XYZ file of C-alpha atoms in Angstrom:
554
model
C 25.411 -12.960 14.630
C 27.755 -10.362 12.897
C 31.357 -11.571 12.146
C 34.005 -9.020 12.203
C 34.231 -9.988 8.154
C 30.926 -9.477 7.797
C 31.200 -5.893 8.826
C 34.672 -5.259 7.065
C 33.498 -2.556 4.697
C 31.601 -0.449 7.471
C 34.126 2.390 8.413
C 36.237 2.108 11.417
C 34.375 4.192 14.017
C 31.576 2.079 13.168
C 33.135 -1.506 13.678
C 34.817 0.189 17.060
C 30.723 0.809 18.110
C 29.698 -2.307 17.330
C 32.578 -4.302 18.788
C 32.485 -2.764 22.258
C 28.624 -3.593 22.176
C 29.575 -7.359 21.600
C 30.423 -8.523 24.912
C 26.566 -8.807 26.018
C 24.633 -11.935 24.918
C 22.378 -9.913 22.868
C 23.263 -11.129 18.861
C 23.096 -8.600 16.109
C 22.398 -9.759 13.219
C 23.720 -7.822 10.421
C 25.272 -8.346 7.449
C 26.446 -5.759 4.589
C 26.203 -6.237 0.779
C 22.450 -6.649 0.506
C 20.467 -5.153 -2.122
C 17.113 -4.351 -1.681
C 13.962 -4.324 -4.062
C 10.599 -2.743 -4.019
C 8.020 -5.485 -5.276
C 7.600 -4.097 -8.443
C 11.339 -3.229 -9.023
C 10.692 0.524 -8.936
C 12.999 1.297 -6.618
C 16.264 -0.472 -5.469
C 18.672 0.603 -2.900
C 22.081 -0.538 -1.085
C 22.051 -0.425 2.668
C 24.618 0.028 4.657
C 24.119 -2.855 7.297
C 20.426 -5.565 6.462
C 19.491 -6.266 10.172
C 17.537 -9.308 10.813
C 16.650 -9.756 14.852
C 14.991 -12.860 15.928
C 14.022 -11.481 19.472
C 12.575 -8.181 20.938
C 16.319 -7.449 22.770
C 18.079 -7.757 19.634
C 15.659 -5.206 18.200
C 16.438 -3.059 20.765
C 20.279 -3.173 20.444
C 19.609 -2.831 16.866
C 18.050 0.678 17.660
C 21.001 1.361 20.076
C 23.345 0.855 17.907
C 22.157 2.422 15.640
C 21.651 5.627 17.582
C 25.437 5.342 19.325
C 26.971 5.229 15.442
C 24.426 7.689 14.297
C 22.700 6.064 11.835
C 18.826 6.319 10.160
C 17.145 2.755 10.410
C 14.492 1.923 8.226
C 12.106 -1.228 8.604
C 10.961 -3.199 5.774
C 8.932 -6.614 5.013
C 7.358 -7.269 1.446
C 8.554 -3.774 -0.275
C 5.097 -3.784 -1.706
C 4.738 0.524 -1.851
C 5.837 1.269 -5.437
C 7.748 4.224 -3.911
C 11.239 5.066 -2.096
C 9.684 4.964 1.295
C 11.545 1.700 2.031
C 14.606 2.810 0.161
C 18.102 3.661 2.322
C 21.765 4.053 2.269
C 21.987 3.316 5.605
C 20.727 1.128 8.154
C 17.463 -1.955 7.254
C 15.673 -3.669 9.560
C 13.819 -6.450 8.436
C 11.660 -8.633 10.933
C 10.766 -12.070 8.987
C 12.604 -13.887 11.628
C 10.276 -12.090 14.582
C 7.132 -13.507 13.598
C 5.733 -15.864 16.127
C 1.967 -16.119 17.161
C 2.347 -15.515 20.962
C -1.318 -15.818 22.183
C -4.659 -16.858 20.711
C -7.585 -16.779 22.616
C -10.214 -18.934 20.409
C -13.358 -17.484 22.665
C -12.457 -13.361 22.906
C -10.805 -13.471 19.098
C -7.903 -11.913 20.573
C -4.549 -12.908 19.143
C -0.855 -11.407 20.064
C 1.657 -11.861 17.432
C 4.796 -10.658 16.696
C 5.171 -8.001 14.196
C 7.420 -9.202 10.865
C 4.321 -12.527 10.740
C 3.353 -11.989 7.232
C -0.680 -11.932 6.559
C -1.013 -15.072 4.760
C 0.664 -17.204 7.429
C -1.216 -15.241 10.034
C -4.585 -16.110 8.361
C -3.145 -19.689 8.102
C -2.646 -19.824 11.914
C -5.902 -18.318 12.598
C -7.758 -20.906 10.308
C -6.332 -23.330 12.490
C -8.163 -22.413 15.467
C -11.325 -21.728 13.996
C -10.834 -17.674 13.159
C -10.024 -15.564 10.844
C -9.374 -11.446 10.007
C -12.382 -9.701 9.499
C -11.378 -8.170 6.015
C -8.076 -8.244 4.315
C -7.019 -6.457 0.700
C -6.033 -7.837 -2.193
C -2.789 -9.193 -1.137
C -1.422 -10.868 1.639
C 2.286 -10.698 0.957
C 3.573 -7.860 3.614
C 3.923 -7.960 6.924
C 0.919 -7.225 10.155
C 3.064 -3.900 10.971
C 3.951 -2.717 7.074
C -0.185 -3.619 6.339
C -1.432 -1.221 9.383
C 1.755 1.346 8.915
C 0.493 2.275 5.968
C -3.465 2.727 5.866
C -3.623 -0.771 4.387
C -7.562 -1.515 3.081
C -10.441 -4.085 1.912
C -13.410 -3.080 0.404
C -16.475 -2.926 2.295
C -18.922 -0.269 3.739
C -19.210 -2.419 7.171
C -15.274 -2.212 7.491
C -12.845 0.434 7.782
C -8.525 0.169 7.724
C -7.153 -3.198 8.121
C -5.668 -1.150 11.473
C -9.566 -0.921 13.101
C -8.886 -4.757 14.572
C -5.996 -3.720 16.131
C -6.313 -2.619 20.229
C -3.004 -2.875 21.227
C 0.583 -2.270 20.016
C 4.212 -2.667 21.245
C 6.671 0.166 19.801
C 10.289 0.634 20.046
C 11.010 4.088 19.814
C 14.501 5.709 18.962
C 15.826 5.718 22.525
C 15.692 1.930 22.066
C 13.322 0.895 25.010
C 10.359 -1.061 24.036
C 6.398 0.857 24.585
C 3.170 -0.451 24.776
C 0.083 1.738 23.669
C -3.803 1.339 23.221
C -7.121 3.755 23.216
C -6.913 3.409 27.032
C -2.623 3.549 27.388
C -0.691 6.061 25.580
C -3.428 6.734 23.159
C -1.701 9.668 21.396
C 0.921 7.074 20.602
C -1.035 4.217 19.942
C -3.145 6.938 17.112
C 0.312 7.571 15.492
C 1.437 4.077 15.713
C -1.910 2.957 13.456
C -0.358 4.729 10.670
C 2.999 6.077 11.061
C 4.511 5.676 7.726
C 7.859 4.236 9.226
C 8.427 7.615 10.936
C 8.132 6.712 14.680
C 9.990 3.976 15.383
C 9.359 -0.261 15.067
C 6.393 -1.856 15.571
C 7.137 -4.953 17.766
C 3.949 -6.808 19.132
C 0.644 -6.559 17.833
C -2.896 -7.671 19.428
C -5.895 -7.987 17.171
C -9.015 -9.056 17.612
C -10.136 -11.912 15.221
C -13.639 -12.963 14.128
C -14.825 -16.790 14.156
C -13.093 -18.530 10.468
C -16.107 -17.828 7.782
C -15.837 -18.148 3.662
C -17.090 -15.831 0.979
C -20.249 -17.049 -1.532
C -19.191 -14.865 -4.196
C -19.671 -13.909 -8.063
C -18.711 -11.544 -10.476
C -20.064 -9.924 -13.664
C -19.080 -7.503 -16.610
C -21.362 -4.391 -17.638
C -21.895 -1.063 -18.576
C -20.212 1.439 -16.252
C -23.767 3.451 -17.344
C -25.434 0.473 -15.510
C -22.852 0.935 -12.587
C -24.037 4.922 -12.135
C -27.429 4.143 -12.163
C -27.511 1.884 -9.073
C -24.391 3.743 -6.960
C -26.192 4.741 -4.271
C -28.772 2.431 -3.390
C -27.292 -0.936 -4.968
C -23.913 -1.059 -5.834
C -22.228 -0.916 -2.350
C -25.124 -2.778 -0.758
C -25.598 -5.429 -2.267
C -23.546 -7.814 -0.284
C -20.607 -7.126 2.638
C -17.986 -6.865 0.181
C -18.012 -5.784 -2.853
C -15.245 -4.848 -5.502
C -15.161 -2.991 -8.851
C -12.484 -3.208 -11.961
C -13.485 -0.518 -14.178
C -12.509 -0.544 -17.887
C -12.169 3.346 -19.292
C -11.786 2.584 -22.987
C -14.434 0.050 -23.270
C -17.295 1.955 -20.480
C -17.522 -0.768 -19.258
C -17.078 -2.492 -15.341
C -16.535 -5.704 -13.533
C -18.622 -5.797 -10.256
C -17.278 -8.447 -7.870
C -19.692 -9.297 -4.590
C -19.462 -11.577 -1.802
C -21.165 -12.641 1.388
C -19.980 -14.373 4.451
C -20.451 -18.091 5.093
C -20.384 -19.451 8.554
C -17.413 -22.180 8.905
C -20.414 -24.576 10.707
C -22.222 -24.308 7.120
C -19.448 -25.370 5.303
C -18.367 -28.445 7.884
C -22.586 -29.583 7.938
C -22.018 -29.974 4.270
C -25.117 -27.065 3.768
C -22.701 -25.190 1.676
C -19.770 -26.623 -0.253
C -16.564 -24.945 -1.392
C -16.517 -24.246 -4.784
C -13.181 -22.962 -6.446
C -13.079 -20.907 -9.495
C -11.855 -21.542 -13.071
C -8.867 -20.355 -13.788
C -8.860 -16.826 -16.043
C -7.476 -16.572 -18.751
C -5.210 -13.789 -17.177
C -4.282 -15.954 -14.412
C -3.377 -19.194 -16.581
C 0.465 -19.302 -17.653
C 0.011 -18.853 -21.328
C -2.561 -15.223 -20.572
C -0.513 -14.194 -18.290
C 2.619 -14.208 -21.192
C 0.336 -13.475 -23.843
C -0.984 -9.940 -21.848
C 2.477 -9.475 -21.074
C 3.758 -9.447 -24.359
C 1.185 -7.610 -25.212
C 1.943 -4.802 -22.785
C 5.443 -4.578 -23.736
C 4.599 -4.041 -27.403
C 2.102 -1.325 -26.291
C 5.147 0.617 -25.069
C 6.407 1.141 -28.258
C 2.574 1.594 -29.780
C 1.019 2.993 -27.700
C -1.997 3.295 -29.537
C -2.465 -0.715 -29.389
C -3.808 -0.022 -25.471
C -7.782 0.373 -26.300
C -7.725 -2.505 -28.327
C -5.575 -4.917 -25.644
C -8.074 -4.188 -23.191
C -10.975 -5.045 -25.129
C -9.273 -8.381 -26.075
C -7.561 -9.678 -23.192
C -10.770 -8.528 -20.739
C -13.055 -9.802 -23.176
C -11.294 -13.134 -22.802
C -11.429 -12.914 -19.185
C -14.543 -11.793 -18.239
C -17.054 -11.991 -21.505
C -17.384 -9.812 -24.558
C -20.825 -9.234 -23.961
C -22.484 -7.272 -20.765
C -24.743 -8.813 -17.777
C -25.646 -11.651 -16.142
C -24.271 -14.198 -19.441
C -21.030 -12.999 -18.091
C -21.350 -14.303 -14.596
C -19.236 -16.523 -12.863
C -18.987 -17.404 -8.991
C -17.285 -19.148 -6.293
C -17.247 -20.059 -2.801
C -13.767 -19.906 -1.111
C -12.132 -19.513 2.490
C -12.048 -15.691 3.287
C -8.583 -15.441 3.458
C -8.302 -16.837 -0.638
C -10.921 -15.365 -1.466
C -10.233 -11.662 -1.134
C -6.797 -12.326 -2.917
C -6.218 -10.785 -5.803
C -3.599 -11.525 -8.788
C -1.456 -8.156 -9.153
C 0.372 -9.116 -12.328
C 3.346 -7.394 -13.276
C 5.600 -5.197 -11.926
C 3.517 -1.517 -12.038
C 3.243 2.205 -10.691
C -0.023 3.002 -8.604
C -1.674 6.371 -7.790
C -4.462 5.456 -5.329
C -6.310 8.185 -3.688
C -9.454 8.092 -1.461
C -12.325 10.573 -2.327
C -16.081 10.867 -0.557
C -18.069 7.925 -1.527
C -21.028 10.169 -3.108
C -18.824 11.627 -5.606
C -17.622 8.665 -7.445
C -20.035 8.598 -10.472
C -18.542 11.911 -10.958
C -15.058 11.066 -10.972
C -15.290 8.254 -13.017
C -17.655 9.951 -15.564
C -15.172 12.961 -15.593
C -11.534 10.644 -15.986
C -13.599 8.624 -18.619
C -14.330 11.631 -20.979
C -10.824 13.365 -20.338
C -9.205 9.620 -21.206
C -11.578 9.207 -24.069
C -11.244 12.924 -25.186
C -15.128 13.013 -25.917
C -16.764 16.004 -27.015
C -19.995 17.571 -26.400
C -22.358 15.273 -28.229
C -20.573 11.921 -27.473
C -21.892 9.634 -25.617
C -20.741 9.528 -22.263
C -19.845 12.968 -22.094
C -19.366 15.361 -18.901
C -17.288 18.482 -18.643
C -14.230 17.045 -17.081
C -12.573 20.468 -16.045
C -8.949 18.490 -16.032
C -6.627 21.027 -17.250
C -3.967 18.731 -18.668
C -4.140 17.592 -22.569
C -4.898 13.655 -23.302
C -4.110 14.029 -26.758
C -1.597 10.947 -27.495
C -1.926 9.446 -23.973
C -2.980 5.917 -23.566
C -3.473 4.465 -20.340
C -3.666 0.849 -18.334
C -6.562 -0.945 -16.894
C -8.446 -1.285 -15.239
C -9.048 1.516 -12.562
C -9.806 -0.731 -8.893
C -12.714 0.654 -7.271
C -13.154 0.139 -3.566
C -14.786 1.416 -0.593
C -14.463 1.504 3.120
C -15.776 3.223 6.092
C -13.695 3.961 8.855
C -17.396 5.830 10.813
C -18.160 2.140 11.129
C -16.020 0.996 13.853
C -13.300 3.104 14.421
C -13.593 6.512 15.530
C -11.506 9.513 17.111
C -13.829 8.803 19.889
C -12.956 5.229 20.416
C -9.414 6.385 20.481
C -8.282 3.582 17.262
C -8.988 6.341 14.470
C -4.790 6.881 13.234
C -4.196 10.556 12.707
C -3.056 9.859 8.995
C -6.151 7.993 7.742
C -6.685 9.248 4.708
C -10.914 8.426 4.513
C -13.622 11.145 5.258
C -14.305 11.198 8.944
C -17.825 12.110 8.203
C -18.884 9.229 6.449
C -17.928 6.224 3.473
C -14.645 6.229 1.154
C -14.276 5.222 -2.712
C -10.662 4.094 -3.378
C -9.772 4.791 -6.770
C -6.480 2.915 -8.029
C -5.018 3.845 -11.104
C -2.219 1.143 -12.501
C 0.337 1.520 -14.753
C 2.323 -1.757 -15.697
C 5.706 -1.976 -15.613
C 5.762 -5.350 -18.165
C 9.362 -7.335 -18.367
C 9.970 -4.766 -15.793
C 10.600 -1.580 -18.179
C 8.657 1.881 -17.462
C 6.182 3.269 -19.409
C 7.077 6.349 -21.202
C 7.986 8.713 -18.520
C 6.018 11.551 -20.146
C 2.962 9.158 -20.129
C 2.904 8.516 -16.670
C 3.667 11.690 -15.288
C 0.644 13.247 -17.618
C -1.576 10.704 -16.569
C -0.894 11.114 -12.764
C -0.893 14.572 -13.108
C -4.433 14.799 -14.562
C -5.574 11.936 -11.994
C -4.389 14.195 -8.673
C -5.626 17.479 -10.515
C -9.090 15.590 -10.584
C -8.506 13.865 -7.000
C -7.723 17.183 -5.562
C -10.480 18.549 -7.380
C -12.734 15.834 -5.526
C -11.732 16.725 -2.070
C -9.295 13.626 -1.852
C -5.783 12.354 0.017
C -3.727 10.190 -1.446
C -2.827 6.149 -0.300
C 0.113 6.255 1.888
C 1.980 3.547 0.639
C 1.362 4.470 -3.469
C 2.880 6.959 -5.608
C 1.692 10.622 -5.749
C 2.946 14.372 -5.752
C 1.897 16.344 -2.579
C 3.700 18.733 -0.356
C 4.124 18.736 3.567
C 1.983 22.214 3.871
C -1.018 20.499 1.679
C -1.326 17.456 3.873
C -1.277 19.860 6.893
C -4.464 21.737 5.468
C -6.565 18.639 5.091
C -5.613 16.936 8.197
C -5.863 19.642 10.368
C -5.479 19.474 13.948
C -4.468 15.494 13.284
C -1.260 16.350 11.444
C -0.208 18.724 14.187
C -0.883 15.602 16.716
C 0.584 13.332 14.413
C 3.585 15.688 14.077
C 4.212 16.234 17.825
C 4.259 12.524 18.415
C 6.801 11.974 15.959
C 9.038 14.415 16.957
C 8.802 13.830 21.168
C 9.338 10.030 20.155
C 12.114 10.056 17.849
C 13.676 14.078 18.443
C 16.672 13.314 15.976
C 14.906 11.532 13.619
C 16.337 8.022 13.291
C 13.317 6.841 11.336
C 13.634 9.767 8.774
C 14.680 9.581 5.199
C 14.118 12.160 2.059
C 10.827 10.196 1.728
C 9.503 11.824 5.295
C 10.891 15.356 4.434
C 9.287 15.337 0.974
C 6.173 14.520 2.406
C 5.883 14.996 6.629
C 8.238 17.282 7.410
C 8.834 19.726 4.228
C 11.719 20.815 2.315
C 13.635 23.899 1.687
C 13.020 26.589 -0.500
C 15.038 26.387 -3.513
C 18.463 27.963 -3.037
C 18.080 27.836 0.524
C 19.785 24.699 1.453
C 21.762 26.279 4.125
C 18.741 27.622 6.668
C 17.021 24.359 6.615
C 17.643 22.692 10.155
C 18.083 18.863 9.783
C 17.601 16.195 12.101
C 20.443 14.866 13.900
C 20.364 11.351 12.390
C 18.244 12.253 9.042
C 19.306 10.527 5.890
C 19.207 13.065 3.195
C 19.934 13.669 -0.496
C 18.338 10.856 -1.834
C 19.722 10.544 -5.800
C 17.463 8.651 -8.185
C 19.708 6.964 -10.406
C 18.351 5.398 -13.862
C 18.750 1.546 -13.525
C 19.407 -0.456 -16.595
C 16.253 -1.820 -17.299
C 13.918 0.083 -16.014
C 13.186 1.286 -12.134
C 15.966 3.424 -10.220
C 18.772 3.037 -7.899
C 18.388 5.233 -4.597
C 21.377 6.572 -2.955
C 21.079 8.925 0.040
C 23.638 9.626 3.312
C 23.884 10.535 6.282
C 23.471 13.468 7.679
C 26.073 13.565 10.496
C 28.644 10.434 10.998
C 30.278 8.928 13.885
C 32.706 10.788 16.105
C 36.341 10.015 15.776
């Protein structure tokens, strides 16, 4: 519980809020001086008051508070999105202490938990009773609400969002009273909910519904990308449940990773046995300095990249193409779709119609590779942007998903921001740029890069990952979502009308900004945070400061 010293710094009206608010037996737990850090050290910002509620009242006097001393709160677990979305001057909420598993139901699958439970402890307590989530990504560090709140994803074309398990939520909006929403009860909320960005309010409770435990029989090989276009539409993607591809640009070449389910009853008869991998060469101590190291000197020449991914990939998966270069394993589901990230890095991750990813990949190839009619490999890539000098990182994730499956707008559990085709499959394309010891890239390298990669995405009929970087404005998203972003839109605003859960983030990218010059006519939301100032931080990354955009009453 706060201590009066604990809040010393906070100004006076704001102590004076707080203080008559005390005499309940409701704790709020807040403290001042904390810093906070994206994962990847991109961003890093100083809130005001770090909030950590153990219990669903002391999440709602959070919100209370917060309102009466008219302050933005923001809610954040891992701080995995490379972006400022979590970043604040104000108010953070962070909900690792409200994480218990309330209710599992071993025969209907359905489990209630509360909302900070991180995803590897809630595969963990799943396991124990026999289940498990029916498809995860490639990490399992954030929270069940930051996973779902932002579009979170496996790869699989019998699997949509992580969010299509989910059938019922708990929500506390901004007039801090606690909501609960399905397809069948408040489904316009329960839509927004699915994938609301942070912008409507805290996700409290969630109910998913499990599938009995299972592993993955997988295995993995290196070849050409030539091989991978070939077999796109009738192999690739069905070749097993899941299936995963790393693709190299320099080298043309791709790592295809495939896996099928195991029934738990197969592995306990002893039919099928565990197997765990070798360790790569990238995931060992000494690769993981060496490629490293090896990244950090490529910031300074550049033109070391091509060769650094031939070597360290050739060392981890095979210098040599096909099935010589196979390797497999047989893991529990929840280990096995895990994925090393590495280092600290930038990501541009965009979703684009299945049928057009030979295309893409075949275009960003030749633009990267600055081919010329007559190369090998070549295609008229169209990109508009100059890769003369540019050197980029690898490799580009490939994944798929397909939200037609079993979610729908007509089962009422489709969010209004998914950013797949409605019509039919997505290809996730994820393009990386390390961040080694911590220290950007070359700023101009980057930007260039991305800028060619969202020309081309654009280009491809695509929308953007939620929780990545990327440059679009309010009035684009509005054109390819349609009638969704209006709903979305009016949700938001009827649920939080003064905008408590808005930052500069939302208004770059929901809500629009002003015309240049014409600071003055834009209306702001009562309780907005605004200016947000990227400062340089030594090292590498920035330092976000914003304010508020009204304050407290005398």
């Amino acid at each position: 519980m706060a201590s009066p010293d604990d809040l010393a710094s906070l100004p006076a009206e704001v102590r004076n809020v707080i203080a008559i608010n005390a005499s309940d037996d409701v704790p709020f737990r807040a403290r001042t001086a904390y810093i906070h850090r994206t994962w990847a050290r991109t961003f890093t910002s100083l809130p005001e008051l770090y909030i950590q509620p153990h219990s669903l009242p002391e999440i709602e006097k959070a919100i209370t508070l917060a309102r009466q001393c008219r302050r933005r709160l923001v809610t954040v677990g891992s701080g995995h999105s490379p972006s400022d979305l979590t970043c604040t001057s104000s108010w953070m909420l962070n909900l690792d202490h409200f994480s218990r598993v309330l209710r599992i139901d071993r025969d209907s699958g359905l489990c209630t938990v509360e909302a900070g439970i991180r995803l590897h402890r809630l595969s963990t307590e799943l396991d124990a009773t026999g289940l498990a989530l029916p498809s995860l990504g490639s990490i399992d560090e954030q929270s069940i609400a930051g996973a779902i709140a932002t579009g979170t994803h496996g790869s699989s074309l019998s699997h949509g969002l992580i969010s299509e398990s989910i059938v019922a939520l708990k929500v506390t909006l901004a007039d801090g009273k606690t909501y609960a929403c399905s397809a069948d009860e408040s489904p316009e909320l329960f839509r927004a909910a699915l994938l609301s960005v942070g912008a409507l309010g805290v996700i409290t409770e969630v109910t998913l519904r499990a599938v009995p435990a299972f592993s993955l029989a997988w295995s993995q090989a290196i070849d050409a990308d030539a091989r991978l276009f070939e077999g796109w539409h009738d192999v690739l993607w069905k070749q097993a449940e899941f299936v995963r591809v790393w693709w190299f640009p320099y080298m043309r070449r791709a790592v295809v990773w495939k896996a099928d389910k195991v029934p738990r009853e197969d592995i306990e008869s002893g039919r099928v046995k565990h197997v765990q991998p070798p360790t790569s060469f990238q995931d060992s101590k000494l690769g993981y300095v060496i490629y490293q190291n090896l990244l950090a000197l490529a910031r300074w020449f550049p033109r070391l990249t091509p060769w650094i991914e031939w070597f360290v990939f050739g060392i981890n998966y095979g210098f040599r193409n096909g099935e010589s270069t196979r390797v497999s394993g047989c893991q529990e589901s929840h280990k096995a779709f895990l994925l090393n990230c590495l280092y600290s890095q930038f990501v541009n991750e965009w979703a684009i119609p299945l049928h057009k990813g030979p295309e893409a990949l075949q275009r960003l190839g030749a633009w990267l590779n600055r081919l010329q009619p007559g190369d090998p490999g070549y295609v008229d890539h169209r990109i508009p942007f100059s890769a003369e000098g540019l050197w980029v990182h690898s490799p580009v994730e490939v994944r798929v998903s397909d939200t037609t499956v079993n979610s729908s707008a007509k089962k009422g559990n489709r969010p209004y921001l998914d950013i797949t085709p409605d019509d039919g499959p997505a290809l996730y394309l994820n393009a990386t740029m390390y961040r080694p010891y911590y220290r950007d890239p070359t700023h101009e390298a980057t930007e260039r890069y991305y800028r060619a990669f969202e020309w081309l995405m654009r280009d491809l009929g695509g929308r953007p990952h939620w929780a990545k970087t990327f440059t679009v404005t309010p009035s684009e998203f509005a054109t390819w979502y349609g009638d969704d972003w209006r709903q979305f839109c009016k949700v938001r605003d009827e649920a939080d009308p003064q905008g408590m859960f808005v930052g500069p983030w939302h208004r770059r990218y929901l809500l629009g900004e002003e015309p240049a010059g014409a600071e003055d006519k834009l209306q702001r939301l009562a309780l907005e945070e605004v200016g947000f100032v990227h400062e340089k931080a030594k090292g590498g990354g920035f330092v976000v400061f914003g304010k508020q955009n009204t304050v407290v009453p005398a």
